[in-house]
Amino acid sequence: MTGADGDGDDGDADDVPVLLVRGDREFLVQPGEEMGTDLGVLEVPADVDPGDTIETHLGEAFTVRRLRGPDLFHHFERTGAPMVPRDVGLVIGETGVAQGDRVLDAGTGTGVLAASMARAGASVVTYERDPEFADVARENMRLGGVTDRVDVRTGDLTEEVTDLEPSSFDVLTLDTGDAADVVGHAPDLLVEGGFVAVYSPFIESTRDVVEAAREADLADVRTRETIQREMQFDDRGSRPSTAPVGHTGYLTVARNV
Ligand SMILES: C[S@@+](CC[C@H](N)C(=O)[O-])C[C@H]1O[C@@H](n2cnc3c(N)ncnc32)[C@H](O)[C@@H]1O
């Protein structure tokens, strides 16, 4: 990892793209580059600032916006199913990931969780077993402005885990079907009081994770389903949306003591 010092610096700001927004149109563009849109061509100055307005060659105005956390989910190139913003919030909230923390993460997938934790100030080592996914994730880290705080390693964490330095992480985050095979190593990997958070869309692998966490004598092992209902406000009244209940997964959290 280069300069993973958790100092809150966004890396080389010149390399960080900006969003160009007009109504529900959003384009992620590198300052200094050109972007073709259905409303004409946008030439983005290298010294563009958030809040600026840029017009296409047809005179259509776009506002410049700095990329923020939830934008990663919408604008990163997708490989492994990215974690939705609400579940990123749960992981960060339940583990307390903060500036200066060292996080071990797998699998990287699209890299939304890894980048979000880095944007919260952590240094993240993340493993992705698919080499093409890992390459896409490295580019996504550049888009997210966190290349200096995320080390994307190509490899299978179940194979690499025994080579990692003992007690070298504050938090372990897992979003893989084989997470149970890694959870047993948490007491070796984590500092005293460090957290494990495992996200799984399915109950079967969640049960395996809970059993592995108990077997490893991790404390405070708790699993919660993550569900959210959107509210509807219209002329007739206000109520939860009648669309299907929004299950995304199960989050298991445990602590090393
Ligand atoms: C659901 S995605 C992770 C999404 C990620 N949390 C995000 O927010 O974008 C799961 C990824 O884990 C990878 N994977 C599965 N098992 C792995 C392992 N043992 N080691 C490393 N990567 C693994 C898969 O290739 C896949 O890309």
Coordinates of C-alpha atoms and ligand atoms in Angstrom, one line a residue:
M1 CA 0.0 0.0 0.0
T2 CA 1.4 3.4 -0.9
G3 CA 1.2 6.0 1.8
A4 CA -1.7 4.3 3.6
D5 CA -1.4 6.7 6.5
G6 CA -5.0 7.4 7.2
D7 CA -4.3 11.1 7.2
G8 CA -7.6 12.0 5.6
D9 CA -5.9 13.1 2.4
D10 CA -7.9 12.2 -0.8
G11 CA -4.8 11.3 -2.7
D12 CA -3.8 13.1 -5.9
A13 CA -6.8 15.4 -6.2
D14 CA -6.0 16.0 -9.9
D15 CA -6.7 12.4 -10.7
V16 CA -10.1 12.4 -9.1
P17 CA -13.1 12.6 -11.4
V18 CA -16.1 14.8 -10.9
L19 CA -19.8 14.3 -11.5
L20 CA -21.5 16.5 -14.1
V21 CA -25.2 16.6 -13.2
R22 CA -28.3 17.9 -15.0
G23 CA -31.7 16.6 -13.7
D24 CA -31.5 12.9 -13.6
R25 CA -28.5 12.8 -16.0
E26 CA -25.1 12.2 -14.3
F27 CA -21.8 11.6 -15.9
L28 CA -18.5 10.8 -14.1
V29 CA -15.8 12.8 -16.0
Q30 CA -12.0 13.3 -15.5
P31 CA -11.1 17.0 -15.3
G32 CA -9.3 18.0 -18.5
E33 CA -11.2 15.5 -20.6
E34 CA -14.2 15.5 -23.0
M35 CA -17.5 13.7 -22.6
G36 CA -20.1 13.1 -25.3
T37 CA -23.7 13.2 -24.0
D38 CA -27.1 13.2 -25.7
L39 CA -27.2 16.9 -25.0
G40 CA -23.9 17.6 -26.8
V41 CA -20.2 17.5 -26.0
L42 CA -18.8 18.6 -22.6
E43 CA -15.3 19.9 -22.4
V44 CA -14.3 19.7 -18.8
P45 CA -11.5 22.2 -17.8
A46 CA -8.6 20.7 -15.8
D47 CA -9.1 23.2 -13.0
V48 CA -12.9 22.6 -12.7
D49 CA -14.4 23.2 -9.2
P50 CA -17.5 21.7 -7.5
G51 CA -20.4 24.2 -8.0
D52 CA -19.1 25.3 -11.4
T53 CA -21.5 25.2 -14.4
I54 CA -20.3 23.8 -17.7
E55 CA -22.2 24.0 -21.0
T56 CA -22.1 21.5 -23.8
H57 CA -21.3 22.7 -27.3
L58 CA -25.1 22.9 -27.8
G59 CA -25.4 25.3 -24.8
E60 CA -27.0 22.8 -22.3
A61 CA -25.8 23.5 -18.7
F62 CA -24.4 20.8 -16.3
T63 CA -23.4 21.4 -12.7
V64 CA -20.1 20.1 -11.4
R65 CA -20.4 18.0 -8.3
R66 CA -17.8 16.3 -6.1
L67 CA -18.2 12.5 -5.9
R68 CA -19.6 11.5 -2.5
G69 CA -20.0 8.0 -0.9
P70 CA -23.4 6.9 -2.3
D71 CA -22.2 7.9 -5.8
L72 CA -19.7 5.1 -5.7
F73 CA -22.5 2.5 -5.8
H74 CA -24.0 4.2 -8.9
H75 CA -20.8 5.1 -10.8
F76 CA -18.2 2.3 -10.1
E77 CA -17.9 -0.2 -12.9
R78 CA -19.7 -3.3 -11.5
T79 CA -18.3 -6.8 -11.2
G80 CA -19.2 -8.6 -7.9
A81 CA -22.6 -7.4 -6.6
P82 CA -21.7 -4.1 -4.8
M83 CA -22.9 -3.4 -1.3
V84 CA -25.8 -1.0 -1.2
P85 CA -25.3 2.3 0.7
R86 CA -27.5 1.4 3.6
D87 CA -25.5 -1.8 4.2
V88 CA -22.2 0.0 3.9
G89 CA -23.6 2.3 6.6
L90 CA -24.5 -0.6 8.8
V91 CA -21.0 -2.2 8.4
I92 CA -19.3 1.1 9.3
G93 CA -21.7 1.8 12.1
E94 CA -21.5 -1.6 13.7
T95 CA -17.7 -1.9 13.5
G96 CA -16.8 1.7 14.1
V97 CA -14.4 1.9 11.1
A98 CA -12.7 5.2 11.4
Q99 CA -9.6 7.2 10.5
G100 CA -6.4 5.3 11.2
D101 CA -8.0 1.8 11.3
R102 CA -6.5 -1.0 9.4
V103 CA -9.1 -3.1 7.7
L104 CA -8.9 -6.5 6.0
D105 CA -11.6 -7.0 3.4
A106 CA -12.7 -9.8 1.0
G107 CA -13.9 -10.1 -1.6
T108 CA -13.3 -6.8 -3.2
G109 CA -15.9 -7.3 -5.9
T110 CA -16.8 -3.8 -7.3
G111 CA -15.0 -2.3 -4.3
V112 CA -17.8 -0.2 -2.9
L113 CA -17.4 -1.3 0.7
A114 CA -13.5 -1.1 0.5
A115 CA -13.6 2.4 -1.0
S116 CA -16.3 3.6 1.5
M117 CA -14.2 2.5 4.4
A118 CA -11.2 4.2 3.0
R119 CA -13.2 7.4 2.5
A120 CA -14.0 7.1 6.2
G121 CA -10.2 7.2 6.8
A122 CA -9.2 3.6 7.1
S123 CA -6.4 1.8 5.4
V124 CA -7.8 -1.2 3.6
V125 CA -6.2 -4.4 2.3
T126 CA -8.8 -6.1 0.2
Y127 CA -8.5 -9.5 -1.6
E128 CA -10.2 -10.4 -4.9
R129 CA -9.7 -13.9 -6.3
D130 CA -10.8 -13.0 -9.8
P131 CA -7.9 -11.2 -11.5
E132 CA -10.2 -9.2 -13.9
F133 CA -12.4 -8.1 -11.1
A134 CA -9.3 -7.0 -9.2
D135 CA -8.2 -4.9 -12.1
V136 CA -11.6 -3.2 -12.4
A137 CA -11.6 -2.6 -8.6
R138 CA -8.2 -0.9 -8.8
E139 CA -9.6 1.5 -11.4
N140 CA -12.7 2.0 -9.2
M141 CA -10.3 3.0 -6.3
R142 CA -8.8 5.6 -8.6
L143 CA -12.3 6.9 -9.4
G144 CA -13.1 7.0 -5.7
G145 CA -9.9 8.9 -4.9
V146 CA -8.7 6.3 -2.5
T147 CA -5.7 4.6 -4.3
D148 CA -3.5 5.7 -1.5
R149 CA -5.6 3.9 1.1
V150 CA -6.8 0.7 -0.6
D151 CA -4.4 -2.1 -1.5
V152 CA -6.3 -4.4 -3.9
R153 CA -4.6 -7.8 -3.8
T154 CA -5.4 -10.5 -6.3
G155 CA -5.8 -13.7 -4.4
D156 CA -8.1 -16.0 -2.5
L157 CA -8.2 -14.9 1.1
T158 CA -8.9 -18.4 2.3
E159 CA -5.5 -19.3 1.0
E160 CA -3.6 -16.1 1.8
V161 CA -5.0 -15.6 5.3
T162 CA -2.3 -17.6 7.2
D163 CA 0.5 -15.5 5.6
L164 CA -0.9 -12.3 7.1
E165 CA 0.8 -10.7 10.1
P166 CA -0.9 -11.6 13.4
S167 CA -2.9 -8.8 15.2
S168 CA -2.4 -6.5 12.2
F169 CA -6.0 -5.4 11.7
D170 CA -8.6 -3.5 13.6
V171 CA -11.6 -4.8 11.5
L172 CA -12.2 -7.7 9.2
T173 CA -15.0 -7.4 6.7
L174 CA -16.2 -10.3 4.6
D175 CA -18.6 -10.4 1.7
T176 CA -17.9 -13.9 0.2
G177 CA -19.8 -17.2 0.2
D178 CA -16.8 -18.9 1.9
A179 CA -16.5 -16.3 4.8
A180 CA -16.9 -19.0 7.4
D181 CA -13.5 -20.4 6.4
V182 CA -11.9 -17.0 7.2
V183 CA -13.8 -16.2 10.4
G184 CA -11.9 -18.8 12.4
H185 CA -8.7 -16.8 11.8
A186 CA -10.2 -13.6 13.2
P187 CA -8.6 -14.0 16.7
D188 CA -5.1 -14.2 15.1
L189 CA -5.7 -11.4 12.6
L190 CA -7.4 -8.8 14.9
V191 CA -6.2 -6.6 17.7
E192 CA -8.0 -7.1 21.0
G193 CA -11.5 -5.6 20.7
G194 CA -11.4 -5.6 16.9
F195 CA -14.6 -6.4 15.0
V196 CA -15.6 -8.9 12.3
A197 CA -18.5 -8.1 10.0
V198 CA -19.8 -10.7 7.6
Y199 CA -22.4 -9.8 5.0
S200 CA -24.3 -12.6 3.2
P201 CA -27.4 -12.6 1.1
F202 CA -28.2 -16.2 2.2
I203 CA -29.1 -17.7 5.6
E204 CA -27.2 -21.0 5.0
S205 CA -23.8 -19.3 4.7
T206 CA -24.8 -17.0 7.6
R207 CA -25.4 -20.0 9.9
D208 CA -21.9 -21.3 8.9
V209 CA -20.4 -18.0 9.8
V210 CA -22.2 -17.9 13.2
E211 CA -21.0 -21.4 14.0
A212 CA -17.4 -20.5 13.0
A213 CA -17.5 -17.4 15.1
R214 CA -18.7 -19.3 18.2
E215 CA -16.1 -22.0 17.5
A216 CA -13.4 -19.3 17.4
D217 CA -14.6 -17.9 20.8
L218 CA -15.4 -14.5 19.3
A219 CA -17.7 -12.4 21.6
D220 CA -21.0 -10.7 21.0
V221 CA -21.9 -12.7 17.9
R222 CA -25.1 -11.2 16.5
T223 CA -26.8 -11.6 13.1
R224 CA -29.4 -9.2 11.8
E225 CA -31.4 -9.2 8.6
T226 CA -31.1 -5.9 6.7
I227 CA -34.5 -4.8 5.4
Q228 CA -35.7 -1.4 4.4
R229 CA -39.1 -0.1 3.4
E230 CA -39.4 3.0 1.4
M231 CA -42.1 5.5 2.5
Q232 CA -44.6 6.9 0.0
F233 CA -46.2 10.4 0.4
D234 CA -48.9 11.3 -2.0
D235 CA -52.3 13.1 -2.1
R236 CA -54.2 10.1 -0.6
G237 CA -51.9 9.8 2.4
S238 CA -48.6 8.4 3.7
R239 CA -47.6 4.8 4.1
P240 CA -44.8 2.3 3.5
S241 CA -44.4 1.4 -0.2
T242 CA -46.4 -1.7 -1.2
A243 CA -43.4 -2.9 -3.3
P244 CA -41.8 -6.0 -1.9
V245 CA -39.9 -5.7 1.4
G246 CA -36.3 -4.8 0.6
H247 CA -34.2 -7.7 1.9
T248 CA -30.6 -7.4 0.9
G249 CA -28.8 -9.7 3.3
Y250 CA -27.7 -10.8 6.7
L251 CA -25.1 -9.0 8.7
T252 CA -23.2 -10.9 11.3
V253 CA -21.0 -8.9 13.7
A254 CA -18.6 -10.3 16.3
R255 CA -15.8 -9.1 18.4
N256 CA -12.3 -10.3 19.3
V257 CA -11.7 -10.3 23.1
Ligands
LIG1 C1 -20.5 -9.8 -3.5 S1 -18.9 -9.4 -4.1 C2 -18.3 -8.2 -3.0 C3 -18.8 -6.8 -3.2 C4 -18.1 -5.8 -2.4 N1 -18.3 -6.0 -0.9 C5 -18.6 -4.4 -2.8 O1 -19.1 -3.6 -1.9 O2 -18.4 -4.0 -4.0 C6 -18.0 -10.9 -3.7 C7 -16.7 -10.9 -4.4 O3 -15.8 -11.8 -3.6 C8 -15.0 -12.5 -4.5 N2 -14.5 -13.7 -3.7 C9 -15.3 -14.7 -3.3 N3 -14.6 -15.6 -2.5 C10 -13.4 -15.0 -2.3 C11 -12.2 -15.3 -1.6 N4 -12.2 -16.4 -0.8 N5 -11.1 -14.5 -1.7 C12 -11.2 -13.4 -2.4 N6 -12.2 -13.0 -3.1 C13 -13.3 -13.8 -3.1 C14 -15.8 -12.8 -5.7 O4 -15.0 -13.0 -6.8 C15 -16.6 -11.5 -5.8 O5 -16.0 -10.6 -6.7

